Short mmCIF file of C-alpha atoms in Angstrom, two decimals:
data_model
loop_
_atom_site.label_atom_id
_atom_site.label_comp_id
_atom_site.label_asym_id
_atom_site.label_seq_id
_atom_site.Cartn_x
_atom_site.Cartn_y
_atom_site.Cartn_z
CA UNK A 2 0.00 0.00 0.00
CA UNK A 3 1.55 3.42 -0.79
CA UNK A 4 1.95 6.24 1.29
CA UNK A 5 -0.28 9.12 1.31
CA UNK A 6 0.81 12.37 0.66
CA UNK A 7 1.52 14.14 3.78
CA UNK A 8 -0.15 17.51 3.01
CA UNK A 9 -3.00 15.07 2.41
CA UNK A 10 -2.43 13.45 5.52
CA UNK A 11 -2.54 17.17 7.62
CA UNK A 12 -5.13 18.81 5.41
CA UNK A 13 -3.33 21.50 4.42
CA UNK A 14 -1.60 22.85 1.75
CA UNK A 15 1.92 23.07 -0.41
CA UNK A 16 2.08 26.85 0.49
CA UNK A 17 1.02 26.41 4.28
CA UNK A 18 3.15 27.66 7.09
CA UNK A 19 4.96 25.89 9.65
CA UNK A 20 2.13 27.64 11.78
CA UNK A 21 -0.74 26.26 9.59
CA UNK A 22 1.11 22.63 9.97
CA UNK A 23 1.24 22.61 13.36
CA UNK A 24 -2.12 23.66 13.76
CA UNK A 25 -3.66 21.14 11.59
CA UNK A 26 -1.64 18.08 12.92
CA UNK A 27 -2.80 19.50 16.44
CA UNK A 28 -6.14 18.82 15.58
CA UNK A 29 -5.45 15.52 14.46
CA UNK A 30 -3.49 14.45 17.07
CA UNK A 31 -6.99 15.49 19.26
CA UNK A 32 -9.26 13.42 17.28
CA UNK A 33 -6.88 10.51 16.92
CA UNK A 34 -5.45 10.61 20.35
CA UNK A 35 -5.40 7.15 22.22
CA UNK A 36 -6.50 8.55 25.19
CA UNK A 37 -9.52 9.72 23.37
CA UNK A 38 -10.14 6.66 21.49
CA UNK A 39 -8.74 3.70 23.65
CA UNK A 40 -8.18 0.27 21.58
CA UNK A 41 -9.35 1.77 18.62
CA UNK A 42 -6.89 0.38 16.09
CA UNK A 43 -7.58 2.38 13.11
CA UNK A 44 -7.46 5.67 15.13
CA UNK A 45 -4.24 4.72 16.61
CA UNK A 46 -2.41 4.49 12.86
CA UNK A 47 -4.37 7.73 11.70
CA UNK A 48 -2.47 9.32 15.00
CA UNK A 49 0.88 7.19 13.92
CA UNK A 50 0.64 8.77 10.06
CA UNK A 51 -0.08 12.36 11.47
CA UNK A 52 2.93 11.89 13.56
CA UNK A 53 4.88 11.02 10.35
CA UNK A 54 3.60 14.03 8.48
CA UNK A 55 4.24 16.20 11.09
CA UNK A 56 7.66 15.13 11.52
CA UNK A 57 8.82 15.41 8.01
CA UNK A 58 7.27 18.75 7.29
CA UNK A 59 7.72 20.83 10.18
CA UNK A 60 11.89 20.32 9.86
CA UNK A 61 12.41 22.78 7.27
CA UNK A 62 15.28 20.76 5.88
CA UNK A 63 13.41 17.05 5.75
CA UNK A 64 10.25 19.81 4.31
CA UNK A 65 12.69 20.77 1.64
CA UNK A 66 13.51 17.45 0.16
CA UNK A 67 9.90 15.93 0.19
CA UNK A 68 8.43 18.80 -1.74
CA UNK A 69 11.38 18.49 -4.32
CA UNK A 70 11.73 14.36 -4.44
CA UNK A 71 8.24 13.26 -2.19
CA UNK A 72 8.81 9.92 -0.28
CA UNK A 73 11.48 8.84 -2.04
CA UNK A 74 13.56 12.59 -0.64
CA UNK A 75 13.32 12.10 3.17
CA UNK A 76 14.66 8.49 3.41
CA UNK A 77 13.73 6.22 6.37
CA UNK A 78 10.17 7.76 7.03
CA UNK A 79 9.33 7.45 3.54
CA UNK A 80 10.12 3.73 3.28
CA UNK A 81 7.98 2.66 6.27
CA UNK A 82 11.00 2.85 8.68
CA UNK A 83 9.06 6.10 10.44
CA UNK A 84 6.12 6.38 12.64
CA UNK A 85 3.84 4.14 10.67
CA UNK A 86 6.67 1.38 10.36
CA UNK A 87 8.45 1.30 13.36
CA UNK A 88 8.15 3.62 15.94
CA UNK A 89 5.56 3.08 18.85
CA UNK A 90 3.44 5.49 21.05
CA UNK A 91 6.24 6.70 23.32
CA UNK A 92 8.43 7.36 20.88
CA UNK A 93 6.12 9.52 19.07
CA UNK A 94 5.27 11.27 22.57
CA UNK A 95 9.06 11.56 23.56
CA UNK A 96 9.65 13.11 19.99
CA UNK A 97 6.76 15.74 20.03
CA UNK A 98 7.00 16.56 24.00
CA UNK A 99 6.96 20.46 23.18
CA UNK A 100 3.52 19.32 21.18
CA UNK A 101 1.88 16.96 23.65
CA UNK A 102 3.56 17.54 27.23
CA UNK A 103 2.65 14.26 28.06
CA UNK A 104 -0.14 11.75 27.22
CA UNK A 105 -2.86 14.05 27.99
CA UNK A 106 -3.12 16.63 24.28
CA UNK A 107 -5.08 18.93 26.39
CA UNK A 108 -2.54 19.41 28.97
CA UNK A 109 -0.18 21.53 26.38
CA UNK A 110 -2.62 22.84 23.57
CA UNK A 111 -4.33 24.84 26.28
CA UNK A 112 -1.57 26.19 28.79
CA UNK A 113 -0.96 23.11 30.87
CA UNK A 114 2.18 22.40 30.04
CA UNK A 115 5.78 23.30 28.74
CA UNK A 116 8.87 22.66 25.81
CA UNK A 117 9.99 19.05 27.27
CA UNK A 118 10.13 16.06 27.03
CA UNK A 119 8.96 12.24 29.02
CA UNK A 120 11.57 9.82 30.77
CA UNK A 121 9.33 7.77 32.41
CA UNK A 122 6.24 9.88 32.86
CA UNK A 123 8.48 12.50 34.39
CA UNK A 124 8.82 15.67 32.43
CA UNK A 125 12.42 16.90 31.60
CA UNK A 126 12.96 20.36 30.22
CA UNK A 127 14.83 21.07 26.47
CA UNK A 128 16.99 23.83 25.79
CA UNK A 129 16.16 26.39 22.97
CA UNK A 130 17.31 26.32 19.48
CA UNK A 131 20.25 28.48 18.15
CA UNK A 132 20.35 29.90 14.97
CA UNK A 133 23.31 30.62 12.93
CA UNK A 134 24.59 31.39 9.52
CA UNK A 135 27.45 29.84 7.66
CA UNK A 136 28.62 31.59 4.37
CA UNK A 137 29.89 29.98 1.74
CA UNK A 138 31.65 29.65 -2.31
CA UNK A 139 30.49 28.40 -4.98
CA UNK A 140 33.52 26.34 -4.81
CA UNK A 141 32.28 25.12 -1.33
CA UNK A 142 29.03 24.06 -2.70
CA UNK A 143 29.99 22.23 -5.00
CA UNK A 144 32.21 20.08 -3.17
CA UNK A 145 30.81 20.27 0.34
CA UNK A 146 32.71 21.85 2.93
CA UNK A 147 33.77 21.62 6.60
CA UNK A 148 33.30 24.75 9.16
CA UNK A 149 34.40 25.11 12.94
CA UNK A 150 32.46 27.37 14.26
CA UNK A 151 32.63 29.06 17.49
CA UNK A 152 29.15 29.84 19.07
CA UNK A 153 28.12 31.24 22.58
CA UNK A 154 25.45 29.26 24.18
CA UNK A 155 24.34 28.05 27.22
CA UNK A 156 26.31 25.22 28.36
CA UNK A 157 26.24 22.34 30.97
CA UNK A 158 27.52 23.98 34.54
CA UNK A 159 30.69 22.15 35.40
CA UNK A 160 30.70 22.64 38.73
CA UNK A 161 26.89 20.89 39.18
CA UNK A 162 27.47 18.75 36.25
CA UNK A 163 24.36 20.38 34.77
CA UNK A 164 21.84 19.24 37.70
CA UNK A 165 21.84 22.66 39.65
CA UNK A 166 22.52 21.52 43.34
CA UNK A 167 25.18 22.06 45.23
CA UNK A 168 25.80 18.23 45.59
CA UNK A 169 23.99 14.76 45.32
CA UNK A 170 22.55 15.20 48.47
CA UNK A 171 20.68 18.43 47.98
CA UNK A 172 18.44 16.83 45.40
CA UNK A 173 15.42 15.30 46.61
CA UNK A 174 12.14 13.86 45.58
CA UNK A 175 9.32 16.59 44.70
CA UNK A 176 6.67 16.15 47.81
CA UNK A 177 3.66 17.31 45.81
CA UNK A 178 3.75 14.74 42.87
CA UNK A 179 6.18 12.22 44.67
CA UNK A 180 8.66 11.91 42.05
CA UNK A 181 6.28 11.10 39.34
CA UNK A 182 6.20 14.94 37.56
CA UNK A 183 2.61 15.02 37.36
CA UNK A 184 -0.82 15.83 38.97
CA UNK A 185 -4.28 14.22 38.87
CA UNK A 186 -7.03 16.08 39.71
CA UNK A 187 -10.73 14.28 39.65
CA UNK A 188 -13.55 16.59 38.85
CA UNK A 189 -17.32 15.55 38.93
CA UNK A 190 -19.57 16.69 35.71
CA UNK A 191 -22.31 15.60 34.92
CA UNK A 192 -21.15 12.68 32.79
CA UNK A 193 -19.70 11.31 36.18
CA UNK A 194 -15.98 11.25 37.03
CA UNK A 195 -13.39 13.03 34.88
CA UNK A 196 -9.89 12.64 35.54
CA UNK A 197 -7.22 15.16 34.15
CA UNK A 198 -3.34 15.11 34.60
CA UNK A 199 -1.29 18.17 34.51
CA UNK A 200 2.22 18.79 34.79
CA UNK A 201 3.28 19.33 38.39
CA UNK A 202 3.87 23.57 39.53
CA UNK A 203 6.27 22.58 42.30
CA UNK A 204 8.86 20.99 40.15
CA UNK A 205 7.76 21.69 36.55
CA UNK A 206 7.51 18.51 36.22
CA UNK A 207 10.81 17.07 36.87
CA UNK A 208 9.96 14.58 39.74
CA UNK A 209 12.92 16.21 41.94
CA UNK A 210 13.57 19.45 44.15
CA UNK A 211 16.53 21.60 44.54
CA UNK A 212 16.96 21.93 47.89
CA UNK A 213 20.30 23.37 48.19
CA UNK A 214 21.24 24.75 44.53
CA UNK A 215 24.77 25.75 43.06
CA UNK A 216 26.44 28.59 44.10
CA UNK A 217 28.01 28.73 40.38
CA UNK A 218 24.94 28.70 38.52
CA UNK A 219 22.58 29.73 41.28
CA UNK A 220 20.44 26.35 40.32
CA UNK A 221 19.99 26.58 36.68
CA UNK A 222 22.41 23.93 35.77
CA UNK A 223 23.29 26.15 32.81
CA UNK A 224 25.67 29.08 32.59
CA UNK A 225 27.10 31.24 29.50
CA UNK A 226 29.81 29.88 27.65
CA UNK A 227 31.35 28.81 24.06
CA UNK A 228 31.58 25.94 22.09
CA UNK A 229 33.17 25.10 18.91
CA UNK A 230 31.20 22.90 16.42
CA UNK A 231 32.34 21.39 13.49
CA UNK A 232 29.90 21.05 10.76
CA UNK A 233 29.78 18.58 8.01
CA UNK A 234 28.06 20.48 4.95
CA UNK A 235 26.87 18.73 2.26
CA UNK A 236 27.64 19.59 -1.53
CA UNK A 237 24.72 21.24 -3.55
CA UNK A 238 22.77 23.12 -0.33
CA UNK A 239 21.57 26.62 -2.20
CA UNK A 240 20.96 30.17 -0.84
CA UNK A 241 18.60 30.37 2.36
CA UNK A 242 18.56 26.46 2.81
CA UNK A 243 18.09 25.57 6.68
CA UNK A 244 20.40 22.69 8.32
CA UNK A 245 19.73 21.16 12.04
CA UNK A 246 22.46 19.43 14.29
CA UNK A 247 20.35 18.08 17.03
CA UNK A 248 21.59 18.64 20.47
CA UNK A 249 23.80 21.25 19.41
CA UNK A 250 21.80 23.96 20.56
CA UNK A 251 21.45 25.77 24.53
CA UNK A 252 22.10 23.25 26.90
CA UNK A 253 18.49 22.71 29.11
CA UNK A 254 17.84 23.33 33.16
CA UNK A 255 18.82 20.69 35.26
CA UNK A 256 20.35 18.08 33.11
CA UNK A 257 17.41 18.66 30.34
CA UNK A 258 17.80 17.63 26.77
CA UNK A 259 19.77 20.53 24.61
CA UNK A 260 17.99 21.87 21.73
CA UNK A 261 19.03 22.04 18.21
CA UNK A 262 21.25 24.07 16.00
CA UNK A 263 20.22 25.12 12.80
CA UNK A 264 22.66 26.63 9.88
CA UNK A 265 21.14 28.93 7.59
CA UNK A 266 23.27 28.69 4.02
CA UNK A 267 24.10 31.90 2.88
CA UNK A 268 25.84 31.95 -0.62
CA UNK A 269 27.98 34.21 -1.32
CA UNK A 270 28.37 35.68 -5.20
CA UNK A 271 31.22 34.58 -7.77
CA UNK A 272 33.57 36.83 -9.39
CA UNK A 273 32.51 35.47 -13.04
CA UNK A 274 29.97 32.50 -12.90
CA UNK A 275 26.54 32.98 -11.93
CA UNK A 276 24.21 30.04 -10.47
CA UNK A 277 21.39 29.09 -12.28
CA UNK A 278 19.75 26.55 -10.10
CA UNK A 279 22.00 23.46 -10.54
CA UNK A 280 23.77 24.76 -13.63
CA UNK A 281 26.38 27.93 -13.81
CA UNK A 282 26.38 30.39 -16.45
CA UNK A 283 29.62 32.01 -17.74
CA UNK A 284 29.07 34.99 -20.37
CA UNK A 285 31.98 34.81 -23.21
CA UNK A 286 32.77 37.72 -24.72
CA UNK A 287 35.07 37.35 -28.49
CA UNK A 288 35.89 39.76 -30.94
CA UNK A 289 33.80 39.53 -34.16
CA UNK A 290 37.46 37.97 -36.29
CA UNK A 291 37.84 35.29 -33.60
CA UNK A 292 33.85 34.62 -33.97
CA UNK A 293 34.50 34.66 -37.56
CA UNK A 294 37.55 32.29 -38.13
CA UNK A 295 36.95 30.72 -35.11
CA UNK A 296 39.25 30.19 -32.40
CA UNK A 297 40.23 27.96 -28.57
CA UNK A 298 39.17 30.02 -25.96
CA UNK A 299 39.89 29.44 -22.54
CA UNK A 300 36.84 29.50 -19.66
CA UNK A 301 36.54 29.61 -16.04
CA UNK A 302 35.05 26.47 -14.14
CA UNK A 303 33.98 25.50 -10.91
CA UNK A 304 36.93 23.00 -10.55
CA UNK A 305 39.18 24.92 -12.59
CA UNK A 306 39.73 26.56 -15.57
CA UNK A 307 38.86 24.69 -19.32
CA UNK A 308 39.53 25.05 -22.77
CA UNK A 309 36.32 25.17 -25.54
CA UNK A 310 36.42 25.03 -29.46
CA UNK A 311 34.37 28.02 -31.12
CA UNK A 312 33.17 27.02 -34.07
CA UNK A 313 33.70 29.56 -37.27
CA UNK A 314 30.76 31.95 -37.78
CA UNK A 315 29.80 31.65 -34.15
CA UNK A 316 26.79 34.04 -33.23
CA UNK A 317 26.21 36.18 -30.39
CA UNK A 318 24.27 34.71 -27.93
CA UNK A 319 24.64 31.05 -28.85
CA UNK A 320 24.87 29.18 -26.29
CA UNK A 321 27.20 26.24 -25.41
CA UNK A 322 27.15 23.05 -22.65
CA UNK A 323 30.30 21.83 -20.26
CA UNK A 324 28.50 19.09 -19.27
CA UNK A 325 28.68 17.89 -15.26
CA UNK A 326 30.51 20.66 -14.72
CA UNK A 327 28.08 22.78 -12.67
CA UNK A 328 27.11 22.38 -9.11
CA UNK A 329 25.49 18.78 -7.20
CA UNK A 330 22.24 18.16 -5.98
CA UNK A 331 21.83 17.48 -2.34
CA UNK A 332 21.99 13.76 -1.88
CA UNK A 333 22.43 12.93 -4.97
CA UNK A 334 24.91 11.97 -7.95
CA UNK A 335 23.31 13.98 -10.37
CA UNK A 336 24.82 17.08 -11.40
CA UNK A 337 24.06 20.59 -13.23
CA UNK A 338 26.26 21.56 -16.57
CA UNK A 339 27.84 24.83 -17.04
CA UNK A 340 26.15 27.13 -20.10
CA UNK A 341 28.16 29.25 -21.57
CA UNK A 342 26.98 32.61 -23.04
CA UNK A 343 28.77 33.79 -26.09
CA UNK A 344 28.44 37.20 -26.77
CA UNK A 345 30.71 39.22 -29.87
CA UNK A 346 31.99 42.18 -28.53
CA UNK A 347 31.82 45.27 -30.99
CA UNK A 348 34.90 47.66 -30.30
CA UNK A 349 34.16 51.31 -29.38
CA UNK A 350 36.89 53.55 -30.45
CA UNK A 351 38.44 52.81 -33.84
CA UNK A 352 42.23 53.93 -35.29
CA UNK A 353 42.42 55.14 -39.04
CA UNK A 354 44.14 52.70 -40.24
CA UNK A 355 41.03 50.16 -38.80
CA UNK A 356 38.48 52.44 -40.03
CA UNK A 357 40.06 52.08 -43.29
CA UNK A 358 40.15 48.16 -43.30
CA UNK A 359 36.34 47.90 -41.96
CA UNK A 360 34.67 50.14 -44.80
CA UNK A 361 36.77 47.68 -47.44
CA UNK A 362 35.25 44.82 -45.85
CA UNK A 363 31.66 46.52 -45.31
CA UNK A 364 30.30 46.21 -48.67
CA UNK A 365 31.54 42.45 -48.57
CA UNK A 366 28.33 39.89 -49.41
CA UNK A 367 29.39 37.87 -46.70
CA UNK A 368 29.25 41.03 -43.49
CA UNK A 369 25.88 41.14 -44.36
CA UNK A 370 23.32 40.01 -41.88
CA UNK A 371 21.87 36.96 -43.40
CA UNK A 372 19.95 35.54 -40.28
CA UNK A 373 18.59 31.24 -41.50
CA UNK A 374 14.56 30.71 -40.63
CA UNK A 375 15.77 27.54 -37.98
CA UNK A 376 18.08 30.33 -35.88
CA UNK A 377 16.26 30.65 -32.36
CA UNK A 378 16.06 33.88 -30.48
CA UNK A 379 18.21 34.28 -27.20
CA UNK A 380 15.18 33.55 -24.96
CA UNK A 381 14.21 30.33 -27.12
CA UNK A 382 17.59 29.20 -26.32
CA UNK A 383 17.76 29.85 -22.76
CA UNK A 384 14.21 27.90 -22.15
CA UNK A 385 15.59 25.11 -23.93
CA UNK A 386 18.79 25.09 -21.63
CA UNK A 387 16.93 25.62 -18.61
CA UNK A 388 13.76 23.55 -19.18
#
């Protein structure tokens, strides 16, 4: 059985935000919860394919690569390793704790809860994202590159090991929820009973209390500091692409799970080629004799520099191919071609003695425009190159 679409899947559509997704899988995640619909199987893997939706489309990068190549683009969740394939109920709630906070979806949609994550039913807090940008050549994307980059974050305290106490012994278990992290509160209605859970106030939901914390960190388990990251950039990422490292982000409270760090790909301009999606387009500019009689002309490349035959009677604005020699796709072997613009230069000043030779030649039969019926315009020529 093949996968559905996952814009299908969320109800929403190509052009929706990362709002608009979140909103819709939300919903979803209401109506299909298990809580809501115990031993209901077929709710349970409508909730499991939401998940997987939701997963690949609200990481901008994983977003990216489904709209361009669909299942086939974000690898294991598109072959039935994700949600749907593999990946049971805690897993889903341990990867969407900022979503759920928990098993109860009412507990976070509304208020009740914070960014975390479960480890076993307790709550544990996740540091924030950090944003960056990382600049690079042309000659860098087409080979893939490697950047250390220093970044100030908030990092593990050293002298609390991250846990915010002063020492093993001023940690103890949280006396309102006893170390499980949450609340239940029983209200009557008229339908009877109703039991809700809600993420413990006294310890946020940790299970534990601070009850002497660190005089370094004054019981944050985090302080200010710097890290430098290497990071492995793959060949063929374009202008305003977004990259995640997960866990490379601010360190969380008290031990918490860090939170990501995302590149933004700036590209910066080349002296001579210009990028044309996967291709590169060089403009080659020849005197009207070498056009004429023809001649080797030498070109710049990404990988160097390479020679090309012009043909006699060249035209202005043909256009020629160097194939595989423009920039990789992402993931892939497949590879753009360099185009190569050819346009005849007409000189501007003139000596006598060149003035002279160029009215012999411009009664000639042969400097007379004689454009053939087949010849395509510039812009037929660049649709056909770029189509």
């Amino acid at each position: 059985m093949s996968k559905r679409d996952y814009y299908d899947v969320l109800g929403v559509g190509r052009s929706a935000s990362a709002e608009e997704i979140k909103k819709a899988y939300r919903k979803l995640a209401i109506k299909y919860h298990p809580d809501k619909n115990p031993g209901d199987k077929v709710a349970e893997d409508n909730f499991k394919e939401a998940a997987e939706a939701y997963e690949v489309l609200s990481n901008p990068e994983k977003k990216q690569r489904y709209d361009q190549y669909g299942h086939a683009g974000v690898g294991s969740s598109a072959a039935g390793g994700g949600y749907g394939g593999g990946m049971n109920m805690d897993d889903i709630f341990s990867q969407f704790g900022d979503i759920f906070g928990g098993h109860n979806p009412f507990e976070s949609f509304f208020g009740g809860g914070g960014g975390g994550q479960r480890q076993g039913g307790r709550r544990v807090a996740k540091g924030s994202n950090l944003r960056i940008k990382v600049k690079l050549n042309l000659e860098e994307i087409a080979h893939g590159a490697e950047k250390k980059i220093k970044v100030n974050k908030q990092v593990p305290c050293k002298t609390c090991d991250g846990t915010g106490a002063k020492d093993r012994s001023s940690v103890s278990t949280c006396q309102t929820c006893g170390g499980a992290g949450q609340v239940r509160r029983v209200t009557n209605t008229i339908l009877g009973q109703m039991q809700t859970t809600s993420t413990c106030p006294n310890c946020n939901g940790s299970g534990q209390q601070i009850t002497s914390k660190c005089t370094a960190c004054h019981g944050d388990g985090v302080v200010r500091g710097e890290e430098t990251i290497t990071i492995n950039i793959p060949a063929g990422v374009s202008d305003g692409m977004q990259l995640s490292m997960s866990g490379k982000g601010n360190a969380a409270p008290n031990g918490g799970i860090p939170g990501d760090l995302i590149i933004l790909i700036e590209e910066l301009p080349h002296e001579t080629l210009k990028r044309e999606g996967n291709n590169v387009v060089y403009d080659l500019h020849l005197n009207f004799i070498d056009a004429a009689l023809g001649v080797t002309a030498e070109v710049p490349t990404i990988d160097g520099r390479a020679k090309i035959k012009i043909d006699p009677g060249t035209q202005s604005g043909k256009l020629l191919r160097l194939k595989g020699k423009g920039l990789p796709e992402v993931n892939s072997y497949h590879r753009g071609d360099e185009i190569i613009h050819i346009n005849i230069w007409t000189p501007k000043a003139l000596s006598s003695e060149e003035k002279i030779i160029l009215e012999r030649l411009r009664e000639s039969p042969n400097f007379k425009p004689q454009p053939g019926k087949n010849e395509k315009s510039f812009f037929d020529r660049m649709k056909e190159y770029f189509e």
